[in-house]
mmCIF file of C-alpha atoms in Angstrom:
data_model
loop_
_atom_site.group_PDB
_atom_site.id
_atom_site.type_symbol
_atom_site.label_atom_id
_atom_site.label_comp_id
_atom_site.label_asym_id
_atom_site.label_seq_id
_atom_site.Cartn_x
_atom_site.Cartn_y
_atom_site.Cartn_z
ATOM 1 C CA MET A 1180 78.300 109.141 106.087
ATOM 2 C CA PRO A 1181 76.478 111.916 108.019
ATOM 3 C CA HIS A 1182 72.826 112.290 107.043
ATOM 4 C CA PHE A 1183 69.345 113.081 108.281
ATOM 5 C CA PHE A 1184 65.745 112.335 107.301
ATOM 6 C CA ALA A 1185 63.135 115.084 107.256
ATOM 7 C CA GLN A 1186 59.371 114.964 107.015
ATOM 8 C CA ASN A 1187 58.897 118.330 105.399
ATOM 9 C CA PHE A 1188 60.382 121.809 105.138
ATOM 10 C CA SER A 1189 59.109 123.953 107.950
ATOM 11 C CA ASP A 1190 59.703 127.444 106.567
ATOM 12 C CA GLN A 1191 57.002 127.712 103.902
ATOM 13 C CA ASN A 1192 54.730 124.653 104.121
ATOM 14 C CA PRO A 1193 51.283 125.374 105.600
ATOM 15 C CA PRO A 1194 49.476 122.318 106.993
ATOM 16 C CA ASP A 1195 47.116 121.922 104.058
ATOM 17 C CA GLN A 1196 49.924 121.697 101.453
ATOM 18 C CA ASN A 1197 51.369 118.494 100.097
ATOM 19 C CA LEU A 1198 54.328 118.080 102.436
ATOM 20 C CA PHE A 1199 56.130 115.795 100.023
ATOM 21 C CA ASP A 1200 55.969 117.821 96.834
ATOM 22 C CA PRO A 1201 59.567 117.786 95.536
ATOM 23 C CA ASN A 1202 59.008 121.139 93.793
ATOM 24 C CA LEU A 1203 58.277 123.061 96.986
ATOM 25 C CA SER A 1204 60.632 125.977 97.569
ATOM 26 C CA TRP A 1205 61.571 125.643 101.218
ATOM 27 C CA GLN A 1206 64.459 128.104 101.336
ATOM 28 C CA ALA A 1207 65.639 130.799 98.961
ATOM 29 C CA PHE A 1208 69.262 130.498 97.897
ATOM 30 C CA PRO A 1209 71.779 131.818 98.605
ATOM 31 C CA PHE A 1210 71.762 132.178 102.385
ATOM 32 C CA GLU A 1211 74.380 132.114 105.142
ATOM 33 C CA ALA A 1212 74.279 130.496 108.570
ATOM 34 C CA ASP A 1213 76.892 129.506 111.158
ATOM 35 C CA GLY A 1214 79.790 130.245 108.833
ATOM 36 C CA TYR A 1215 78.356 128.247 105.898
ATOM 37 C CA ASP A 1216 77.264 129.757 102.597
ATOM 38 C CA PHE A 1217 74.436 127.744 101.046
ATOM 39 C CA LEU A 1218 74.788 128.806 97.427
ATOM 40 C CA PHE A 1219 72.214 126.998 95.283
ATOM 41 C CA GLU A 1220 70.056 123.938 94.750
ATOM 42 C CA ALA A 1221 70.595 122.235 91.386
ATOM 43 C CA LYS A 1222 68.021 119.721 90.147
ATOM 44 C CA SER A 1223 68.936 116.405 88.556
ATOM 45 C CA LEU A 1224 67.889 116.004 84.920
ATOM 46 C CA LYS A 1225 67.926 112.207 85.244
ATOM 47 C CA ASN A 1226 65.963 111.920 88.467
ATOM 48 C CA PRO A 1227 63.611 114.802 89.300
ATOM 49 C CA LYS A 1228 63.473 113.645 92.931
ATOM 50 C CA GLU A 1229 67.176 114.351 93.478
ATOM 51 C CA SER A 1230 69.122 117.567 93.731
ATOM 52 C CA LEU A 1231 72.457 118.962 94.934
ATOM 53 C CA ILE A 1232 72.809 121.754 97.453
ATOM 54 C CA GLY A 1233 76.073 123.654 97.015
ATOM 55 C CA VAL A 1234 77.805 124.691 100.232
ATOM 56 C CA ARG A 1235 80.931 126.776 100.727
ATOM 57 C CA TYR A 1236 82.877 126.711 103.971
ATOM 58 C CA GLY A 1237 86.065 128.769 103.953
ATOM 59 C CA ASP A 1238 87.945 127.752 100.821
ATOM 60 C CA MET A 1239 86.007 124.504 100.371
ATOM 61 C CA LEU A 1240 83.051 123.833 98.090
ATOM 62 C CA PHE A 1241 81.053 120.654 98.634
ATOM 63 C CA PHE A 1242 77.602 119.286 97.907
ATOM 64 C CA ILE A 1243 74.747 117.893 99.949
ATOM 65 C CA ARG A 1244 72.523 115.466 98.106
ATOM 66 C CA LYS A 1245 68.759 115.825 98.665
ATOM 67 C CA ILE A 1246 66.644 112.785 97.771
ATOM 68 C CA GLN A 1247 62.848 112.970 97.821
ATOM 69 C CA ARG A 1248 61.216 109.699 98.905
ATOM 70 C CA GLU A 1249 57.588 108.729 99.294
ATOM 71 C CA ASN A 1250 57.245 109.756 102.942
ATOM 72 C CA GLU A 1251 60.512 111.451 103.769
ATOM 73 C CA ILE A 1252 63.424 113.463 102.416
ATOM 74 C CA LEU A 1253 67.005 112.279 102.813
ATOM 75 C CA PHE A 1254 69.879 114.734 103.124
ATOM 76 C CA LYS A 1255 73.392 113.327 102.973
ATOM 77 C CA GLY A 1256 76.877 114.320 101.933
ATOM 78 C CA GLU A 1257 77.729 113.858 98.272
ATOM 79 C CA LYS A 1258 80.607 111.414 98.652
ATOM 80 C CA ASN A 1259 82.550 112.684 95.636
ATOM 81 C CA THR A 1260 82.963 116.128 97.249
ATOM 82 C CA LYS A 1261 83.081 115.081 100.908
ATOM 83 C CA PRO A 1262 85.141 117.607 102.918
ATOM 84 C CA HIS A 1263 87.774 116.741 105.495
ATOM 85 C CA PRO A 1264 87.411 116.717 108.405
ATOM 86 C CA ILE A 1265 83.939 115.203 108.371
ATOM 87 C CA GLY A 1266 82.724 117.614 111.068
ATOM 88 C CA ILE A 1267 82.521 120.322 108.396
ATOM 89 C CA LEU A 1268 79.886 118.292 106.562
ATOM 90 C CA LYS A 1269 78.049 117.463 109.783
ATOM 91 C CA GLY A 1270 77.880 121.153 110.650
ATOM 92 C CA ALA A 1271 76.289 122.004 107.307
ATOM 93 C CA LEU A 1272 73.742 119.223 107.699
ATOM 94 C CA ARG A 1273 72.871 120.439 111.193
ATOM 95 C CA VAL A 1274 72.105 123.884 109.759
ATOM 96 C CA LEU A 1275 69.726 122.360 107.209
ATOM 97 C CA ALA A 1276 68.180 120.015 109.779
ATOM 98 C CA LYS A 1277 67.070 122.996 111.872
ATOM 99 C CA LYS A 1278 64.931 124.139 108.945
ATOM 100 C CA THR A 1279 63.038 120.859 108.641
ATOM 101 C CA HIS A 1280 60.644 118.642 110.534
ATOM 102 C CA LEU A 1281 63.415 116.266 111.554
ATOM 103 C CA LEU A 1282 62.649 112.534 111.688
ATOM 104 C CA SER A 1283 66.053 110.990 112.440
ATOM 105 C CA HIS A 1284 69.774 111.733 112.085
ATOM 106 C CA ASN A 1285 73.323 110.692 112.955
ATOM 107 C CA LEU A 1286 74.565 114.240 113.541
ATOM 108 C CA ASN A 1287 75.624 113.974 117.170
ATOM 109 C CA ASN A 1288 78.312 116.272 118.539
ATOM 110 C CA ASP A 1289 81.652 116.077 116.791
ATOM 111 C CA SER A 1290 84.722 114.520 118.309
ATOM 112 C CA MET A 1291 87.934 116.549 118.280
ATOM 113 C CA ARG A 1292 89.315 114.695 115.252
ATOM 114 C CA GLN A 1293 86.164 115.480 113.248
ATOM 115 C CA VAL A 1294 86.538 119.256 113.411
ATOM 116 C CA VAL A 1295 90.270 120.034 113.320
ATOM 117 C CA ARG A 1296 91.700 120.659 109.857
ATOM 118 C CA SER A 1297 95.117 119.085 109.692
ATOM 119 C CA ARG A 1298 98.125 120.390 107.783
ATOM 120 C CA PHE A 1299 99.235 116.765 107.410
ATOM 121 C CA LEU A 1300 96.292 115.853 105.166
ATOM 122 C CA LEU A 1301 97.194 116.593 101.550
ATOM 123 C CA LYS A 1302 95.188 116.533 98.378
ATOM 124 C CA PRO A 1303 96.385 113.626 96.218
ATOM 125 C CA SER A 1304 97.576 116.060 93.534
ATOM 126 C CA GLU A 1305 99.819 117.783 96.114
ATOM 127 C CA ILE A 1306 101.866 114.643 96.790
ATOM 128 C CA PRO A 1307 103.987 114.724 93.583
ATOM 129 C CA ALA A 1308 104.708 118.428 94.094
ATOM 130 C CA ARG A 1309 106.547 117.738 97.353
ATOM 131 C CA LYS A 1310 110.227 116.920 97.553
ATOM 132 C CA LEU A 1311 109.977 113.137 97.410
ATOM 133 C CA GLU A 1312 113.348 111.607 98.124
ATOM 134 C CA GLY A 1313 113.821 108.659 100.440
ATOM 135 C CA PHE A 1314 110.139 108.384 101.282
ATOM 136 C CA CYS A 1315 108.157 105.353 102.464
ATOM 137 C CA ILE A 1316 104.525 104.490 101.731
ATOM 138 C CA GLU A 1317 101.989 102.564 103.767
ATOM 139 C CA ILE A 1318 98.913 101.508 101.819
ATOM 140 C CA GLY A 1319 95.796 101.041 103.948
ATOM 141 C CA PHE A 1320 97.235 102.060 107.320
ATOM 142 C CA GLY A 1321 94.060 101.334 109.340
ATOM 143 C CA SER A 1322 94.599 102.243 112.996
ATOM 144 C CA GLY A 1323 97.990 103.713 112.067
ATOM 145 C CA ARG A 1324 100.011 101.874 114.684
ATOM 146 C CA HIS A 1325 102.650 100.703 112.208
ATOM 147 C CA LEU A 1326 102.763 103.993 110.277
ATOM 148 C CA LEU A 1327 103.120 106.125 113.407
ATOM 149 C CA ARG A 1328 105.778 103.934 114.990
ATOM 150 C CA MET A 1329 107.881 103.698 111.826
ATOM 151 C CA ALA A 1330 107.773 107.473 111.413
ATOM 152 C CA GLN A 1331 108.899 107.949 115.007
ATOM 153 C CA LYS A 1332 111.797 105.512 114.555
ATOM 154 C CA ASN A 1333 112.903 107.099 111.255
ATOM 155 C CA PRO A 1334 112.593 110.890 111.647
ATOM 156 C CA ASP A 1335 114.855 111.475 108.633
ATOM 157 C CA LYS A 1336 112.367 109.845 106.245
ATOM 158 C CA THR A 1337 109.004 111.050 104.977
ATOM 159 C CA PHE A 1338 106.122 108.588 105.349
ATOM 160 C CA ILE A 1339 103.102 108.786 103.059
ATOM 161 C CA GLY A 1340 100.020 107.146 104.537
ATOM 162 C CA VAL A 1341 97.398 106.182 101.952
ATOM 163 C CA GLU A 1342 93.882 105.315 103.096
ATOM 164 C CA ILE A 1343 90.285 105.649 101.872
ATOM 165 C CA HIS A 1344 88.529 104.956 105.206
ATOM 166 C CA THR A 1345 87.601 108.353 106.652
ATOM 167 C CA PRO A 1346 87.452 107.354 110.372
ATOM 168 C CA SER A 1347 90.938 105.827 110.112
ATOM 169 C CA ILE A 1348 92.262 108.998 108.479
ATOM 170 C CA GLU A 1349 90.777 111.225 111.164
ATOM 171 C CA GLN A 1350 92.076 109.002 113.966
ATOM 172 C CA VAL A 1351 95.636 108.953 112.621
ATOM 173 C CA LEU A 1352 95.692 112.694 111.913
ATOM 174 C CA ARG A 1353 94.764 113.273 115.541
ATOM 175 C CA GLN A 1354 97.542 110.917 116.691
ATOM 176 C CA ILE A 1355 100.100 112.712 114.518
ATOM 177 C CA GLU A 1356 99.244 115.962 116.303
ATOM 178 C CA LEU A 1357 99.249 114.423 119.786
ATOM 179 C CA LEU A 1358 102.583 112.658 119.252
ATOM 180 C CA GLY A 1359 104.215 115.683 117.634
ATOM 181 C CA ILE A 1360 105.241 113.746 114.520
ATOM 182 C CA GLU A 1361 106.382 115.946 111.631
ATOM 183 C CA ASN A 1362 107.411 113.427 108.946
ATOM 184 C CA ILE A 1363 104.019 111.942 107.943
ATOM 185 C CA VAL A 1364 101.598 113.123 105.280
ATOM 186 C CA ILE A 1365 98.219 111.507 104.637
ATOM 187 C CA ALA A 1366 96.320 111.181 101.364
ATOM 188 C CA CYS A 1367 92.778 109.921 100.859
ATOM 189 C CA VAL A 1368 93.230 108.235 97.489
ATOM 190 C CA ASP A 1369 93.305 104.868 95.778
ATOM 191 C CA ALA A 1370 96.935 103.782 96.135
ATOM 192 C CA ARG A 1371 96.809 101.969 92.795
ATOM 193 C CA VAL A 1372 96.250 105.317 91.089
ATOM 194 C CA LEU A 1373 98.699 107.279 93.236
ATOM 195 C CA LEU A 1374 101.606 104.969 92.430
ATOM 196 C CA GLU A 1375 101.200 105.717 88.726
ATOM 197 C CA ILE A 1376 102.165 109.359 89.172
ATOM 198 C CA LEU A 1377 105.010 109.038 91.710
ATOM 199 C CA PRO A 1378 108.654 109.460 90.622
ATOM 200 C CA SER A 1379 110.837 106.471 89.758
ATOM 201 C CA ASN A 1380 113.591 105.081 91.993
ATOM 202 C CA GLN A 1381 112.876 107.314 95.000
ATOM 203 C CA CYS A 1382 110.934 105.170 97.491
ATOM 204 C CA GLU A 1383 112.611 103.335 100.389
ATOM 205 C CA ALA A 1384 109.766 100.954 101.235
ATOM 206 C CA ILE A 1385 106.121 100.199 100.484
ATOM 207 C CA TYR A 1386 104.061 98.470 103.172
ATOM 208 C CA VAL A 1387 100.787 96.663 102.517
ATOM 209 C CA HIS A 1388 99.792 95.163 105.847
ATOM 210 C CA PHE A 1389 96.650 93.074 106.289
ATOM 211 C CA PRO A 1390 94.710 94.335 103.255
ATOM 212 C CA VAL A 1391 91.140 93.204 102.633
ATOM 213 C CA PRO A 1392 91.552 89.801 100.876
ATOM 214 C CA TRP A 1393 88.643 90.169 98.412
ATOM 215 C CA ASN A 1394 88.928 86.459 97.580
ATOM 216 C CA LYS A 1395 85.554 86.484 95.803
ATOM 217 C CA LYS A 1396 86.391 89.734 93.928
ATOM 218 C CA PRO A 1397 90.158 89.550 93.344
ATOM 219 C CA HIS A 1398 90.080 92.476 90.881
ATOM 220 C CA ARG A 1399 89.491 94.727 93.902
ATOM 221 C CA ARG A 1400 92.683 93.670 95.654
ATOM 222 C CA VAL A 1401 95.538 96.085 96.196
ATOM 223 C CA ILE A 1402 98.138 93.564 95.049
ATOM 224 C CA SER A 1403 98.044 92.918 91.308
ATOM 225 C CA ALA A 1404 100.571 92.527 88.520
ATOM 226 C CA ARG A 1405 100.034 96.113 87.470
ATOM 227 C CA LEU A 1406 100.434 97.544 90.961
ATOM 228 C CA LEU A 1407 103.594 95.523 91.532
ATOM 229 C CA SER A 1408 105.020 96.852 88.274
ATOM 230 C CA GLU A 1409 104.421 100.452 89.374
ATOM 231 C CA ALA A 1410 105.634 99.777 92.917
ATOM 232 C CA LEU A 1411 108.919 98.277 91.701
ATOM 233 C CA ARG A 1412 109.408 101.286 89.417
ATOM 234 C CA VAL A 1413 108.854 103.718 92.292
ATOM 235 C CA LEU A 1414 111.155 101.825 94.685
ATOM 236 C CA LYS A 1415 114.877 102.367 94.833
ATOM 237 C CA GLN A 1416 116.998 99.482 93.614
ATOM 238 C CA ASN A 1417 117.098 96.620 96.168
ATOM 239 C CA LYS A 1418 114.229 98.129 98.197
ATOM 240 C CA ALA A 1419 111.010 96.160 98.647
ATOM 241 C CA ILE A 1420 107.240 96.177 98.728
ATOM 242 C CA GLU A 1421 106.104 94.194 101.750
ATOM 243 C CA LEU A 1422 102.813 92.286 101.900
ATOM 244 C CA ARG A 1423 101.788 91.041 105.340
ATOM 245 C CA THR A 1424 98.559 89.026 105.518
ATOM 246 C CA ASP A 1425 96.704 86.441 107.567
ATOM 247 C CA ASP A 1426 94.919 85.151 104.431
ATOM 248 C CA ALA A 1427 96.632 82.144 102.853
ATOM 249 C CA VAL A 1428 94.734 82.487 99.557
ATOM 250 C CA TYR A 1429 95.794 86.115 99.151
ATOM 251 C CA PHE A 1430 99.382 85.210 99.959
ATOM 252 C CA LYS A 1431 99.484 82.342 97.462
ATOM 253 C CA ASP A 1432 97.840 84.373 94.696
ATOM 254 C CA SER A 1433 100.314 87.212 95.244
ATOM 255 C CA PHE A 1434 103.210 84.759 95.171
ATOM 256 C CA HIS A 1435 102.018 83.364 91.825
ATOM 257 C CA ILE A 1436 101.838 86.904 90.384
ATOM 258 C CA VAL A 1437 105.474 87.428 91.313
ATOM 259 C CA MET A 1438 106.436 84.085 89.788
ATOM 260 C CA GLU A 1439 105.015 85.243 86.457
ATOM 261 C CA MET A 1440 107.582 88.041 86.315
ATOM 262 C CA LYS A 1441 110.619 87.608 84.098
ATOM 263 C CA ASN A 1442 113.007 88.413 86.952
ATOM 264 C CA ALA A 1443 112.167 88.397 90.624
ATOM 265 C CA LYS A 1444 113.822 88.493 94.008
ATOM 266 C CA LEU A 1445 111.679 87.849 97.033
ATOM 267 C CA GLU A 1446 111.687 86.820 100.665
ATOM 268 C CA ILE A 1447 109.017 84.691 102.304
ATOM 269 C CA ALA A 1448 108.332 84.252 105.997
ATOM 270 C CA LYS A 1449 105.633 82.687 108.144
ATOM 271 C CA ASN A 1450 104.704 83.573 111.705
ATOM 272 C CA LEU A 1451 107.653 85.902 112.313
ATOM 273 C CA SER A 1452 106.874 89.022 114.328
ATOM 274 C CA GLY A 1453 107.234 92.264 112.443
ATOM 275 C CA GLU A 1454 109.203 95.296 113.537
ATOM 276 C CA VAL A 1455 105.958 96.847 114.721
ATOM 277 C CA VAL A 1456 103.016 94.661 115.760
ATOM 278 C CA SER A 1457 99.805 96.131 114.358
ATOM 279 C CA LYS A 1458 96.403 95.905 115.988
ATOM 280 C CA TYR A 1459 95.358 93.203 113.534
ATOM 281 C CA GLU A 1460 98.540 91.199 113.953
ATOM 282 C CA ALA A 1461 98.136 91.220 117.728
ATOM 283 C CA ARG A 1462 94.592 89.927 117.297
ATOM 284 C CA TRP A 1463 95.671 87.127 114.960
ATOM 285 C CA GLN A 1464 98.487 86.124 117.305
ATOM 286 C CA ARG A 1465 96.017 85.765 120.178
ATOM 287 C CA GLN A 1466 93.902 83.561 117.923
ATOM 288 C CA HIS A 1467 96.975 81.527 116.834
ATOM 289 C CA LYS A 1468 96.384 82.344 113.179
ATOM 290 C CA ASP A 1469 99.150 82.040 110.616
ATOM 291 C CA ILE A 1470 100.686 85.272 109.346
ATOM 292 C CA PHE A 1471 102.480 85.372 106.001
ATOM 293 C CA ASP A 1472 105.093 87.824 104.740
ATOM 294 C CA LEU A 1473 106.047 88.376 101.113
ATOM 295 C CA ARG A 1474 108.735 90.941 100.264
ATOM 296 C CA ILE A 1475 109.381 91.690 96.571
ATOM 297 C CA PHE A 1476 112.534 93.631 95.718
ATOM 298 C CA SER A 1477 113.145 96.165 92.986
ATOM 299 C CA LEU A 1478 115.997 94.911 90.811
ATOM 300 C CA ASN A 1479 116.509 97.736 88.322
ATOM 301 C CA GLU A 1480 117.037 101.446 87.970
ATOM 302 C CA ASP A 1481 113.998 102.553 85.992
ATOM 303 C CA GLU A 1482 113.691 105.468 83.623
ATOM 304 C CA ALA A 1483 112.486 108.692 85.153
ATOM 305 C CA LYS A 1484 108.739 109.133 84.850
ATOM 306 C CA LYS A 1485 107.035 112.470 85.193
ATOM 307 C CA ILE A 1486 103.661 113.171 83.652
ATOM 308 C CA GLU A 1487 102.321 116.695 83.928
ATOM 309 C CA TYR A 1488 98.907 117.708 82.661
ATOM 310 C CA ASP A 1489 96.625 120.641 83.320
ATOM 311 C CA PHE A 1490 93.036 119.442 83.724
ATOM 312 C CA LYS A 1491 91.718 122.787 82.604
ATOM 313 C CA ILE A 1492 88.306 123.353 81.054
ATOM 314 C CA ASP A 1493 88.628 126.700 79.304
ATOM 315 C CA PHE A 1494 85.284 126.906 77.551
ATOM 316 C CA VAL A 1495 81.605 126.669 78.476
ATOM 317 C CA ILE A 1496 79.019 125.511 75.931
ATOM 318 C CA PHE A 1497 75.753 124.735 77.637
ATOM 319 C CA LYS A 1498 72.798 125.924 75.637
ATOM 320 C CA HIS A 1499 71.074 122.541 76.007
ATOM 321 C CA PRO A 1500 72.369 120.591 79.029
ATOM 322 C CA GLU A 1501 69.498 118.097 78.634
ATOM 323 C CA ALA A 1502 71.325 116.701 75.617
ATOM 324 C CA PHE A 1503 74.006 115.265 77.875
ATOM 325 C CA LYS A 1504 71.850 113.394 80.375
ATOM 326 C CA ASN A 1505 71.403 110.169 78.381
ATOM 327 C CA ILE A 1506 74.737 109.848 76.594
ATOM 328 C CA PRO A 1507 75.858 106.197 76.743
ATOM 329 C CA LYS A 1508 79.113 105.272 78.424
ATOM 330 C CA ILE A 1509 82.097 105.825 76.137
ATOM 331 C CA VAL A 1510 84.451 102.845 76.242
ATOM 332 C CA ARG A 1511 87.859 102.881 74.580
ATOM 333 C CA GLU A 1512 90.647 100.316 74.655
ATOM 334 C CA ASP A 1513 92.379 101.675 77.756
ATOM 335 C CA TYR A 1514 89.900 104.076 79.390
ATOM 336 C CA PHE A 1515 86.226 104.980 79.685
ATOM 337 C CA LEU A 1516 84.026 108.016 80.277
ATOM 338 C CA HIS A 1517 80.534 108.047 81.750
ATOM 339 C CA ILE A 1518 78.350 111.082 82.417
ATOM 340 C CA CYS A 1519 76.401 109.754 85.389
ATOM 341 C CA ASP A 1520 74.065 112.718 85.911
ATOM 342 C CA VAL A 1521 73.532 116.380 85.064
ATOM 343 C CA PHE A 1522 72.251 118.934 87.603
ATOM 344 C CA VAL A 1523 70.995 122.402 86.700
ATOM 345 C CA CYS A 1524 69.940 125.644 88.329
ATOM 346 C CA ASP A 1525 69.659 129.172 86.952
ATOM 347 C CA ALA A 1526 73.363 129.938 86.615
ATOM 348 C CA LEU A 1527 75.060 126.550 86.851
ATOM 349 C CA VAL A 1528 75.321 123.154 85.210
ATOM 350 C CA ILE A 1529 76.963 120.381 87.222
ATOM 351 C CA PHE A 1530 78.203 117.131 85.722
ATOM 352 C CA SER A 1531 78.682 114.000 87.784
ATOM 353 C CA VAL A 1532 81.256 111.970 85.835
ATOM 354 C CA SER A 1533 83.052 108.670 86.234
ATOM 355 C CA PHE A 1534 86.106 107.994 84.115
ATOM 356 C CA GLY A 1535 89.635 106.707 83.795
ATOM 357 C CA ASP A 1536 90.822 103.158 84.275
ATOM 358 C CA PHE A 1537 88.225 100.363 84.121
ATOM 359 C CA ASN A 1538 89.244 98.843 87.457
ATOM 360 C CA TRP A 1539 90.419 102.036 89.200
ATOM 361 C CA ALA A 1540 87.800 104.544 88.122
ATOM 362 C CA ILE A 1541 87.480 107.987 89.670
ATOM 363 C CA ASN A 1542 84.287 109.945 90.270
ATOM 364 C CA LYS A 1543 84.269 113.722 89.977
ATOM 365 C CA MET A 1544 81.881 116.675 89.923
ATOM 366 C CA ILE A 1545 82.436 119.491 87.429
ATOM 367 C CA VAL A 1546 80.750 122.879 87.846
ATOM 368 C CA PHE A 1547 80.053 125.061 84.802
ATOM 369 C CA ASP A 1548 79.220 128.644 85.691
ATOM 370 C CA LYS A 1549 77.242 130.013 82.748
ATOM 371 C CA GLU A 1550 77.161 133.557 84.088
ATOM 372 C CA ASN A 1551 80.923 133.909 84.632
ATOM 373 C CA GLN A 1552 81.892 131.511 81.825
ATOM 374 C CA THR A 1553 84.103 129.344 84.033
ATOM 375 C CA ALA A 1554 84.370 125.613 84.610
ATOM 376 C CA SER A 1555 86.336 123.519 87.092
ATOM 377 C CA TYR A 1556 86.477 120.249 88.996
ATOM 378 C CA VAL A 1557 85.133 120.386 92.551
ATOM 379 C CA GLY A 1558 87.810 119.616 95.125
ATOM 380 C CA ASP A 1559 91.036 118.111 93.862
ATOM 381 C CA ILE A 1560 91.820 117.709 90.177
ATOM 382 C CA PRO A 1561 92.240 114.183 88.790
ATOM 383 C CA LEU A 1562 95.671 112.618 89.065
ATOM 384 C CA ALA A 1563 97.633 112.736 85.820
ATOM 385 C CA THR A 1564 97.487 109.056 84.900
ATOM 386 C CA PRO A 1565 97.342 108.139 81.195
ATOM 387 C CA ALA A 1566 93.750 106.873 81.524
ATOM 388 C CA ASN A 1567 92.565 110.004 83.342
ATOM 389 C CA ILE A 1568 94.206 112.308 80.799
ATOM 390 C CA LYS A 1569 92.630 110.504 77.852
ATOM 391 C CA ALA A 1570 89.208 110.460 79.500
ATOM 392 C CA HIS A 1571 89.416 114.193 80.292
ATOM 393 C CA GLN A 1572 90.340 114.943 76.681
ATOM 394 C CA GLU A 1573 87.395 112.807 75.532
ATOM 395 C CA LEU A 1574 85.133 114.830 77.826
ATOM 396 C CA LEU A 1575 86.367 118.102 76.335
ATOM 397 C CA THR A 1576 85.688 116.798 72.833
ATOM 398 C CA LEU A 1577 82.214 115.686 73.882
ATOM 399 C CA LEU A 1578 81.319 119.030 75.422
ATOM 400 C CA ALA A 1579 82.563 120.943 72.397
ATOM 401 C CA GLU A 1580 80.260 119.098 69.998
ATOM 402 C CA GLU A 1581 77.181 120.889 68.760
ATOM 403 C CA ARG A 1582 74.107 119.438 70.439
#
């Protein structure tokens, strides 16, 4: 993540002042520089040494987190609002770095893929709105070799690439442009959540190639009984989800999950070359490692599934935001809600929240504008999964209580 460390703010700190006083006002907000609007600095109510700097670039709003330490100040992107491409965030940090006594940074010049906004990168909530018929999904596409090649060989199909690793996303988006491929869209999202909101019986194939094994933390794996259930619902009848792995433990555990199903049809292979040899597969072949394939087929036509929900917050009640900073985590049978932090400035209250499914939680920032009486999620809205909907409704109930 782009960041820099500063010794002190250079604009208004004379030499005899305490250079590390977190209450020093180093720059009046708002101000504009190099195409960025720096809107406000909101202080954390849980940790007085932390704050959020709100930045607008074009149609994007994102935050920079400022953390006061004993001998330095850290500025870094707030990961829950991180813009794409990452060069947008780096540019904002470079503007701030010029106003400080800079100690160190990782803000070197951007590569081409870090500054070009791609029309092929979609918000997760935009995926269901597209015409999704006969599409294929690759979960964790890494270098993108398999995804790109399959899209080239099948121009009549739409390929959805799902990945959470930003450098991989930026690399593949650049390759899509260079190769002139038109039938790929990319989403930065947890695939386990995305599958829950996709239509039934429409997918041609789901590829999970060389996922992280997580043998010591199996709950973090992509393959689980719940994911397989959603994947088989999304797939057309007799189409398959394909796991390809070099990890024997992962393969065996996945096989046992399938064997617990009431009905199952599967194919197993060992050390057979795939249609497209990925970077990882080529490496394992050179090392003479075993490679395992497990294909699980969808056997049924499932009922149509379409959940629509408007994550609107149509009221603002914030006379005492301090009352929300120490609320314990709310845990229900099938979802949870946690207010992680509350940030305040003159006109705004910002909630950092974590909620949804216990294993597949999402983290969001919500901005409440007291002056204009508006409230909204920063960036994309949550996906309309049952757990997310229930947690959002719990949040609305919580905010409406008298405090």
